[in-house]
Coordinates of C-alpha atoms in Angstrom, one line a residue:
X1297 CA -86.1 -30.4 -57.7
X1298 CA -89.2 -31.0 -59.6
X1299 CA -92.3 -29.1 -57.9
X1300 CA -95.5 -31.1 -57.0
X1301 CA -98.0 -30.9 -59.4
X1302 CA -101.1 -29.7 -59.0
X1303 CA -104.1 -32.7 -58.3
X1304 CA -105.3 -34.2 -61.0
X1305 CA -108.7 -33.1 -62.2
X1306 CA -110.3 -36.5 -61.3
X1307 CA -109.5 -36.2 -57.4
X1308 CA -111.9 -36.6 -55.3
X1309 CA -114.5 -33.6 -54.9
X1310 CA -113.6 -31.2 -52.5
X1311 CA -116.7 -31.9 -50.2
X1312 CA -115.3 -35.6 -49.8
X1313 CA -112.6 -34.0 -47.0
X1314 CA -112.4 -31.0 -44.7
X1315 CA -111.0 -27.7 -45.9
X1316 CA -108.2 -28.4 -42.9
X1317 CA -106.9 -31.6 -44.6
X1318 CA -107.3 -30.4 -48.3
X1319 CA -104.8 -27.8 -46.6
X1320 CA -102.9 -30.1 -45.6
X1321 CA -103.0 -32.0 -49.2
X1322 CA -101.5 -28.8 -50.5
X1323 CA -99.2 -27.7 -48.4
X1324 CA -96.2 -28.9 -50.8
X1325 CA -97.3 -27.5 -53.8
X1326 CA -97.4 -24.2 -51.6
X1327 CA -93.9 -24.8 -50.3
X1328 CA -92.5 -25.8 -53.9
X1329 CA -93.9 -22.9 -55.8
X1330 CA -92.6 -20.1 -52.6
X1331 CA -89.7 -19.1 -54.6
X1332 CA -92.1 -18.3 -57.5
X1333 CA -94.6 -16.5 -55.2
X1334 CA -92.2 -14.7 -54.1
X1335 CA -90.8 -13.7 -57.2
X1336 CA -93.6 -13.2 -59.5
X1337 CA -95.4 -11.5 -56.8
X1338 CA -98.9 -13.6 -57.6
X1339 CA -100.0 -17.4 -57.2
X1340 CA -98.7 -19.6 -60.0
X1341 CA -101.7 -20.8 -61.9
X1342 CA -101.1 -24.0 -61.6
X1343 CA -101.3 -23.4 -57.4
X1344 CA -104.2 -20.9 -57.2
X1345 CA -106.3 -23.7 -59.5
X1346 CA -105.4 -26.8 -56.7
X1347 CA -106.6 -24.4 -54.3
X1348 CA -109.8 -23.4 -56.5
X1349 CA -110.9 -27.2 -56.7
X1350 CA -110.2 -27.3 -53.5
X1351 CA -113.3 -25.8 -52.8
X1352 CA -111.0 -23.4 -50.4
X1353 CA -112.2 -19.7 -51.9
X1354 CA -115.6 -20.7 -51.2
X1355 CA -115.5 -22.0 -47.2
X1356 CA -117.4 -18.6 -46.8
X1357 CA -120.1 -18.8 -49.6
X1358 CA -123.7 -20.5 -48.4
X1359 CA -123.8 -23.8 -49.3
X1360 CA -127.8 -23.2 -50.7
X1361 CA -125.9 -21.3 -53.5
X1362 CA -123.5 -23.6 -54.0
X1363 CA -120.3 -22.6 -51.4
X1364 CA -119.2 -25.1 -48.8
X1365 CA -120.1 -22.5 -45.6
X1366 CA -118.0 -23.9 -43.6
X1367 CA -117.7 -23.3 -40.1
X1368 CA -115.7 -20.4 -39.0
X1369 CA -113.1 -22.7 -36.1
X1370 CA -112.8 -25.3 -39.2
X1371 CA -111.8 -21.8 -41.8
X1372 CA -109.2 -20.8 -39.1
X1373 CA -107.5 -24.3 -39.1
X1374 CA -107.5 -24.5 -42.6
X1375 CA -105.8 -21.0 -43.2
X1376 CA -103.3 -21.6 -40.2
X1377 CA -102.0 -24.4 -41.8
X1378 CA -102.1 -22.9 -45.5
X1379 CA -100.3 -20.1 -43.4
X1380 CA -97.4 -22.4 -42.4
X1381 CA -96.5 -23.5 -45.8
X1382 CA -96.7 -20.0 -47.2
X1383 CA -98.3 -16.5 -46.0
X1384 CA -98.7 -14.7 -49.6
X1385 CA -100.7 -18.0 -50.1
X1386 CA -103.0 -18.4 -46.9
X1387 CA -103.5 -14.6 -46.9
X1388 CA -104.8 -14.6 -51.0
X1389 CA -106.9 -17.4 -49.6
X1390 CA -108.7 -15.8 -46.3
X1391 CA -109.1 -12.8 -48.1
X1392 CA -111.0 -14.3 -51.0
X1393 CA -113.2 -17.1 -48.8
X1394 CA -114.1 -14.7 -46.3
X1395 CA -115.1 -11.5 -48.5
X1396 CA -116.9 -14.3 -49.9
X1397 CA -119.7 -14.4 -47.4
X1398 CA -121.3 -11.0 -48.6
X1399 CA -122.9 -13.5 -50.8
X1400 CA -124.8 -14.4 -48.2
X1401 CA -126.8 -10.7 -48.6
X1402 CA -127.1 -10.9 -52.3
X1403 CA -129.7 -12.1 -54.9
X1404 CA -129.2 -15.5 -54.7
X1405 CA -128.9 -15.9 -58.6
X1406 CA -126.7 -12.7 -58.9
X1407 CA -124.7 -14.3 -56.1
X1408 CA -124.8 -17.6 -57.9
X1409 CA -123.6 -15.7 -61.2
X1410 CA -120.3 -14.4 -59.1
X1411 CA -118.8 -16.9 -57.4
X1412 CA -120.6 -20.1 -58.4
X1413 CA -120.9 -20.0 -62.2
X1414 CA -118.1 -18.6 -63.3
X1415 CA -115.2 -21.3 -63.2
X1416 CA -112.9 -20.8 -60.0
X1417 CA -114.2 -17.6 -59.1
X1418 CA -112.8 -15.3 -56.7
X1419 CA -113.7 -11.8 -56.0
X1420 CA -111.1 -9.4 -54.7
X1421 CA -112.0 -6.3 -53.1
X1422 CA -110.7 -3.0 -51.9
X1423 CA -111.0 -2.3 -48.0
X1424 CA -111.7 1.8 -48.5
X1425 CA -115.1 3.1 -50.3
X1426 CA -113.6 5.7 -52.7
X1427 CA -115.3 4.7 -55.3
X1428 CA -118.4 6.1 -57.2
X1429 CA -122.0 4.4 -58.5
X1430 CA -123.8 6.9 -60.1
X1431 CA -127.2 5.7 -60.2
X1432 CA -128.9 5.1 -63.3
X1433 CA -132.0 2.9 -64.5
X1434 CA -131.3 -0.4 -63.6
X1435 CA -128.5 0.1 -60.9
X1436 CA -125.2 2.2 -61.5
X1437 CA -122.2 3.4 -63.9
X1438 CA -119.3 3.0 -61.6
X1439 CA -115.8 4.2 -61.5
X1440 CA -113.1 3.4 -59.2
X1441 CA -109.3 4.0 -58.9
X1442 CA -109.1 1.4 -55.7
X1443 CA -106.0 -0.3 -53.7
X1444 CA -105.3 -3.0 -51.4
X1445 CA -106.9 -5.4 -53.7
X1446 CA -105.4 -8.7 -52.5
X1447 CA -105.3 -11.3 -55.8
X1448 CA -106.8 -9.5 -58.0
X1449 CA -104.5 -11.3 -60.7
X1450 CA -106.1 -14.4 -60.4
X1451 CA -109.4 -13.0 -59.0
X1452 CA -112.5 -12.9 -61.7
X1453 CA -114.3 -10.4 -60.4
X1454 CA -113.3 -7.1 -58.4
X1455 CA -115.4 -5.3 -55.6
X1456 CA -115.4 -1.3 -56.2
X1457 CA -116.2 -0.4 -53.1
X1458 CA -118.6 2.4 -53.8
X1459 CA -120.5 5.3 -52.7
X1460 CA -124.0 5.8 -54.1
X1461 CA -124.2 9.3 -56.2
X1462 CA -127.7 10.4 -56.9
X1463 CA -128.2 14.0 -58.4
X1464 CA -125.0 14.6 -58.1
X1465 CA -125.1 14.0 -54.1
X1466 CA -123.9 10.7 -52.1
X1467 CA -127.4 9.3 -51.3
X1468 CA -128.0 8.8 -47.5
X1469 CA -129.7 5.3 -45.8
X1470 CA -130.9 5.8 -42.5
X1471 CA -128.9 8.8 -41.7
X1472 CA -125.7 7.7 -43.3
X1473 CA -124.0 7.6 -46.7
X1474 CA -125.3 4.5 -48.9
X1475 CA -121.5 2.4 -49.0
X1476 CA -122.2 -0.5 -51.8
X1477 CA -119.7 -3.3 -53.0
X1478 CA -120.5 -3.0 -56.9
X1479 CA -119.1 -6.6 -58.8
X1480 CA -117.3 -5.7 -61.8
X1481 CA -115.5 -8.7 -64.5
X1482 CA -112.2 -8.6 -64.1
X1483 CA -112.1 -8.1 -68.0
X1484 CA -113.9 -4.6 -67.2
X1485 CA -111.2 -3.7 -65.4
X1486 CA -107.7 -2.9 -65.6
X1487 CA -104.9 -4.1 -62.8
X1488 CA -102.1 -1.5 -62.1
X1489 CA -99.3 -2.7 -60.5
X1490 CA -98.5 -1.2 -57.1
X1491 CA -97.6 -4.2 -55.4
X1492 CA -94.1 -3.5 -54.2
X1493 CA -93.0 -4.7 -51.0
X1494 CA -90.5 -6.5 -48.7
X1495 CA -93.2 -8.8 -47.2
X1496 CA -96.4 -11.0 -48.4
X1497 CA -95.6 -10.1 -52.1
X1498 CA -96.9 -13.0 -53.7
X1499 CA -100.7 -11.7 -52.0
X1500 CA -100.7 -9.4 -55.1
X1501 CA -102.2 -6.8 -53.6
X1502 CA -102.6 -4.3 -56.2
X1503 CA -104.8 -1.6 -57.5
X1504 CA -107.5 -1.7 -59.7
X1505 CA -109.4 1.0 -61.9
X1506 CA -112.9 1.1 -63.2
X1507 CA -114.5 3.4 -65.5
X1508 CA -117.8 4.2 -66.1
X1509 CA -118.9 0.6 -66.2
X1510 CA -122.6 -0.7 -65.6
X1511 CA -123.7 -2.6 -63.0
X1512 CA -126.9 -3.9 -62.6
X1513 CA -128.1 -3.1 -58.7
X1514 CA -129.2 -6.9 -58.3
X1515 CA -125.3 -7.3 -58.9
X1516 CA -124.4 -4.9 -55.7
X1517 CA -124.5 -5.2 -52.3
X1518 CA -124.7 -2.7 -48.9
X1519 CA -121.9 -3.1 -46.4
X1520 CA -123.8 -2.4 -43.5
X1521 CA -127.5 -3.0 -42.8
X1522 CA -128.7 -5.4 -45.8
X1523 CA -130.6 -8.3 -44.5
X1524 CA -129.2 -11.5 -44.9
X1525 CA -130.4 -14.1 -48.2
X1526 CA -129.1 -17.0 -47.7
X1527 CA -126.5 -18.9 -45.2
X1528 CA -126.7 -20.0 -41.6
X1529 CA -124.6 -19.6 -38.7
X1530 CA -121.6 -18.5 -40.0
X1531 CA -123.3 -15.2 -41.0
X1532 CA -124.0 -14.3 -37.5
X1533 CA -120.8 -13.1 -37.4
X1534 CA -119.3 -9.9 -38.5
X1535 CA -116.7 -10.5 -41.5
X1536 CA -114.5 -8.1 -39.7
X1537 CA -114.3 -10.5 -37.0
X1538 CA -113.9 -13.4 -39.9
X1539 CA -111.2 -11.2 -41.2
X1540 CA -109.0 -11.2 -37.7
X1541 CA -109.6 -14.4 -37.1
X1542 CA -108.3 -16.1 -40.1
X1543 CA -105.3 -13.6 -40.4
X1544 CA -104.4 -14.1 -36.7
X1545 CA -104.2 -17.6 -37.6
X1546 CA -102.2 -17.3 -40.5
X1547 CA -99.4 -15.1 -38.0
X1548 CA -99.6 -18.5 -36.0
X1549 CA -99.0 -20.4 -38.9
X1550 CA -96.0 -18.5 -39.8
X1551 CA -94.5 -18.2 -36.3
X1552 CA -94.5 -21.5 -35.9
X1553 CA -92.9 -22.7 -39.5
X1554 CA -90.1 -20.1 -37.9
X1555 CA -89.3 -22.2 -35.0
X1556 CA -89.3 -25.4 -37.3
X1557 CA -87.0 -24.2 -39.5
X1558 CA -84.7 -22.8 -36.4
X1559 CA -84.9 -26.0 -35.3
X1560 CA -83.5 -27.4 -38.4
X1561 CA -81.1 -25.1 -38.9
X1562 CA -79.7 -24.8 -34.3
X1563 CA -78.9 -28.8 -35.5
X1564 CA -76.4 -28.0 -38.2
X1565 CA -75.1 -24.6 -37.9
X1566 CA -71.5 -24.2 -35.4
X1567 CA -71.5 -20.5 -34.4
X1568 CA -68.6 -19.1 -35.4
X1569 CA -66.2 -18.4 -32.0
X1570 CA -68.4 -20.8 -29.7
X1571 CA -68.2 -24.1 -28.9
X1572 CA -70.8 -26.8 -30.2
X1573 CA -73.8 -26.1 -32.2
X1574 CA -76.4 -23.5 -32.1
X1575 CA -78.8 -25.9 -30.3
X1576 CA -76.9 -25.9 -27.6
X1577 CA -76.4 -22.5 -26.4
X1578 CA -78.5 -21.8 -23.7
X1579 CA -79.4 -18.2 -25.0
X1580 CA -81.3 -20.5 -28.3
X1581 CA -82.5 -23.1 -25.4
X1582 CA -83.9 -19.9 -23.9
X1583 CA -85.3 -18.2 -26.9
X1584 CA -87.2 -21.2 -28.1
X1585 CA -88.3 -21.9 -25.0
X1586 CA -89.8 -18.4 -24.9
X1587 CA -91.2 -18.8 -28.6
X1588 CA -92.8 -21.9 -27.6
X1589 CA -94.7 -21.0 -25.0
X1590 CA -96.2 -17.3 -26.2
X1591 CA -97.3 -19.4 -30.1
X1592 CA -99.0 -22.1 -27.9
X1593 CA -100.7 -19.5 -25.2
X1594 CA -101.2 -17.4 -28.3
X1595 CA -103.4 -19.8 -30.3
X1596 CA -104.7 -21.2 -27.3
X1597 CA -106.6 -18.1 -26.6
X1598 CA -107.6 -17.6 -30.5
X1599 CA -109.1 -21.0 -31.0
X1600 CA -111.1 -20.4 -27.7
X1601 CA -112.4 -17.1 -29.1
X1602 CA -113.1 -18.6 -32.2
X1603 CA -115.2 -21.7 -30.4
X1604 CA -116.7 -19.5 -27.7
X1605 CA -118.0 -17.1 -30.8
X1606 CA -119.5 -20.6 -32.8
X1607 CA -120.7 -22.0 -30.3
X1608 CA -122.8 -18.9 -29.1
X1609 CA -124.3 -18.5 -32.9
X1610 CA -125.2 -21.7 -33.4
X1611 CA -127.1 -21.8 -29.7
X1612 CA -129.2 -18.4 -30.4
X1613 CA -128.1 -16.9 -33.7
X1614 CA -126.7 -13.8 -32.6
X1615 CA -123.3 -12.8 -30.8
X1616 CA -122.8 -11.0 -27.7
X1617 CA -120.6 -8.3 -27.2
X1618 CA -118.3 -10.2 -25.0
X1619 CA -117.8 -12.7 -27.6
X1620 CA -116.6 -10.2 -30.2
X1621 CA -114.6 -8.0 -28.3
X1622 CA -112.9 -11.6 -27.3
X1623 CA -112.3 -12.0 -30.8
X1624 CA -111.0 -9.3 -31.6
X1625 CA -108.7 -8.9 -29.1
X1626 CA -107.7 -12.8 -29.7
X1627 CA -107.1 -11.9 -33.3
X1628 CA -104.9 -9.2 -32.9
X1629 CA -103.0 -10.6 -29.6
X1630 CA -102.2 -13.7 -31.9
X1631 CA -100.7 -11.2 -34.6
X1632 CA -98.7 -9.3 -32.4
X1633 CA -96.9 -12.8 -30.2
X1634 CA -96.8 -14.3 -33.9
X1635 CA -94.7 -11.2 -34.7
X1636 CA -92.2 -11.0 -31.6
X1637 CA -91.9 -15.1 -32.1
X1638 CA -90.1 -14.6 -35.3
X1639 CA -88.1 -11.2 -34.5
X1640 CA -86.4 -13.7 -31.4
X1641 CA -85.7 -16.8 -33.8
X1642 CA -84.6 -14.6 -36.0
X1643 CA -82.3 -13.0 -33.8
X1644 CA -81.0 -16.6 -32.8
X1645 CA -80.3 -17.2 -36.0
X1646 CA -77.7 -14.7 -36.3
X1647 CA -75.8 -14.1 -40.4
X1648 CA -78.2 -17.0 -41.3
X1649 CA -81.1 -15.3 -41.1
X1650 CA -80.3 -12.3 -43.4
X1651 CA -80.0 -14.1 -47.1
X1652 CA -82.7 -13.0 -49.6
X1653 CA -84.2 -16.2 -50.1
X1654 CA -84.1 -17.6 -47.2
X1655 CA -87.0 -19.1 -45.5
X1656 CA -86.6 -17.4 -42.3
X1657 CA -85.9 -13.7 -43.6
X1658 CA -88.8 -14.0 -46.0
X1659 CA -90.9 -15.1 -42.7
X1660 CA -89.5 -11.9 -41.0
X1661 CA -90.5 -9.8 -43.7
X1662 CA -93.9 -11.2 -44.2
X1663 CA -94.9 -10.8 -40.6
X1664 CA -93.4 -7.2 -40.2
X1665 CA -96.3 -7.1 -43.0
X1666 CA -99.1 -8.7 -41.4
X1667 CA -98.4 -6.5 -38.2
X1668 CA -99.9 -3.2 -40.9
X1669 CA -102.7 -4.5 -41.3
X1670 CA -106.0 -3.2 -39.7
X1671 CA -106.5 -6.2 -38.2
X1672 CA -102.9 -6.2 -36.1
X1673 CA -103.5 -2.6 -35.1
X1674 CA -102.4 -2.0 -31.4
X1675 CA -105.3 0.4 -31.0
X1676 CA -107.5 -2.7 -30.4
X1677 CA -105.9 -3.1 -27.4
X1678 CA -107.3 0.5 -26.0
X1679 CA -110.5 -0.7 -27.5
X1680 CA -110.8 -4.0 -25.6
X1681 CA -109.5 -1.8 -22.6
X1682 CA -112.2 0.6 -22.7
X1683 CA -115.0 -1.8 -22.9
X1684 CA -113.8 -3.7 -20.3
X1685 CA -113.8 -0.6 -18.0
X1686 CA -117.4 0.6 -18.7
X1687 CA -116.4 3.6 -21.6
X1688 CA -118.2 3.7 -24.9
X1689 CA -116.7 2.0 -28.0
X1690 CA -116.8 2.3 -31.4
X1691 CA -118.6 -0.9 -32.3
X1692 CA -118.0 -0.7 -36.1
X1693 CA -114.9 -2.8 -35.5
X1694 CA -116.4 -5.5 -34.0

C-alpha cells in the first residue's frame, strides 16, 4: 500500500487550525511511514517536512518572534495524539517544540535567526552540560562530544550544552558554574551514530561533536537565571515541567493505540486449545477492563495538572509550588500506568505479540524506553512524598 503523501505546499497555513487537529491531519502519514521510522532510525523527510509546515516544532517559540506559543494543555493534546500514531514521531516532536521555548530568553533577532529564518528549523539539544565555551571576544570557541540528542538528523541547529571556561577556569554566576546552551549549524557539526536500541529508534537520538567552533554570545543562552525576552504565559513554566508533560502524554498516547490494536486483534485471533476467540475470555475481558480504567484515571489526572498549572499562570504569572510538584508527579504517574497498560495487553496477546514488526511489540519496546527517561524516573515519587510531608526538596526538578 501506497503511503500518504505529505500536504501539498498550498495547504492552508498552519495558524488556520490548532496544533491538536493538524495532529490529527497527520496521523496517517505517521502511521504509513512507522515501518520506515523504525527501520531507518530517523523521520522520513518527506514526514518531518508535513510536520515542519505544520507549524508543530514551533508550539513553544513566542509568537512576537514568529512561533505559534501555544498554550501548554493544547501542546499536550497535540503530542498525545502524534504519540498514538507513532512514539519515535511524537517524542522528535516534543523534544524539538518544547526545547524551543529557550527562545523566549534570547536576543530576539538571534532567536529569530535560529528557529524562524532558517527554513523548518529545529534545534536538538543534549540534556548533560559537558561541553566547553571558552570565552573569547565576541562570545566563545566551543567544543562538545554530546549525547542524547533527539533528531539531530533532521535538526538544523544543535545545542552544546556548555560550561563557560574563562582563564582556564569554569566561570561562576552568582555562586554557581555559568551552564550556557551554545547554537551551533548543524553543518558545523558532525552526527555520530550511537542510536541503537530496541525502543523509540526512529527519535534519532544520537551524539553530536563540535570542535572549536565560534559562537557569537548573542547566539547563546543560560539555563538557569536569564531573564525572559519575549513570550507570555507559557514561559511561566519550567521546561522541565513542559518536558514531563508532553512525554507523559505521549505514554498515554501509546497505551492507548495498544488497547486499540488488542481490540482488533481479541476479534480475530482463536487461542489455540480454548474455545471461542480471545475477546471472549474473561482473563482479556478482565485485562482490558483493568487497562481501561488506569489510561483514563491516568490522563485524567495529567490533563488536570496540566489545566490547574495554565490556568494559575495566566491568572498571576507565576506558579506555585503545589502546582508543579502536581505536575510532575502527573507526568511521571501517567508514564509509569502508560507502561504497565501495555506490559498486560501485551500479555493478552500471547505468541501474537512477539513478531518484530508488529505493532504491539514495537509499542512494548518503545514504552520500556520511555520508562528511562528522566522524566519517568520513580524517584519522583519520593520527591512528591517528601514535599507533601514537610521535608526539603530539591526544587531543580520542578
Amino acid at each position: 500500500m501506497n503511503a500518504p503523501s505529505a500536504p501539498p505546499a498550498s495547504a492552508a497555513p498552519a495558524a488556520a487550525i490548532s496544533p491538536l487537529e493538524a495532529a490529527r491531519n497527520l496521523a496517517p502519514l505517521i502511521r504509513a511511514s512507522a515501518d520506515e521510522i523504525e527501520k531507518n532510525r530517523e523521520l522520513p523527510r518527506p514526514l518531518f517536512e508535513a510536520i515542519a509546515d505544520a507549524g508543530l516544532f514551533l508550539m513553544g517559540v513566542p509568537r512576537e518572534i514568529g512561533g505559534g506559543e501555544v498554550d501548554l494543555p493544547m501542546h499536550v493534546l497535540a503530542v498525545e495524539e502524534i504519540g498514538k500514531a507513532d512514539a519515535s514521531t511524537a517524542w522528535a516532536v516534543n523534544q524539538g517544540a518544547t526545547f524551543g521555548s529557550f527562545s523566549a530568553y534570547m536576543d530576539r533577532d538571534a532567536a529569530r535567526e535560529v528557529w524562524i529564518n532558517t527554513p523548518r528549523s529545529v534545534v536538538s539539544n543534549s540534556p548533560a552540560p559537558t561541553a566547553k565555551a571558552v570565552v573569547v571576544p565576541g562570545g566563545f570557541r566551543v567544543t562538545a562530544r554530546q549525547g542524547f540528542s533527539t533528531g539531530c538528523r533532521h535538526a538544523s541547529w544543535v545545542a552544546a550544552h556548555t560550561q563557560v571556561i574563562e582563564n582556564g577556569e569554569v566561570r561562576q554566576r552568582n555562586g554557581k558554574p555559568e551552564i550556557r546552551y551554545c547554537f551551533v549549524p548543524k553543518a558545523e557539526a558532525q552526527i555520530i551514530d550511537t542510536w541503537h536500541t530496541r525502543g523509540m529508534r526512529g527519535t534519532g537520538t544520537n551524539h553530536f561533536e563540535v570542535n572549536d567552533v565560534f559562537v557569537p554570545e548573542k547566539r547563546t543562552v543560560l539555563t538557569g537565571d536569564q531573564p525572559r525576552v519575549s513570550g507570555g504565559t507559557r514561559f511561566c513554566i519550567r521546561q522541565t515541567l513542559a518536558f514531563a508533560a508532553g512525554d507523559g502524554a505521549i505514554a498515554l498516547g501509546v497505551a492507548r493505540s495498544c488497547i486499540d490494536a488488542f481490540y482488533e486483534l481479541a476479534g480475530a485471533k482463536a487461542p489455540r486449545n480454548l474455545t471461542g476467540m480471545l475477546r471472549d475470555q474473561a482473563i482479556s475481558q478482565f485485562t482490558v477492563g483493568q487497562a481501561e480504567a488506569a489510561l483514563r484515571s491516568g490522563r485524567a489526572f495529567l490533563m488536570e495538572a496540566v489545566a490547574d498549572i495554565w490556568d494559575e499562570a495566566k491568572q498571576t504569572g507565576a506558579v506555585s509550588m503545589d502546582r508543579r510538584i502536581h505536575l510532575r508527579l502527573a507526568g511521571t504517574h501517567a508514564i509509569r500506568l502508560a507502561a504497565q497498560v501495555v506490559e498486560s495487553i501485551y500479555t493478552a496477546c500471547g505468541g501474537s505479540a512477539i513478531n518484530e514488526g508488529g505493532l504491539i511489540q514495537r509499542q512494548f519496546q518503545d514504552i520500556h524506553v520511555i520508562t528511562q527517561h528522566m522524566q519517568g524516573r520513580l524517584a519522583y515519587y519520593e520527591l512528591v512524598g517528601r514535599q507533601k510531608m514537610g521535608l526539603s526538596i530539591d526544587e531543580g526538578r520542578l
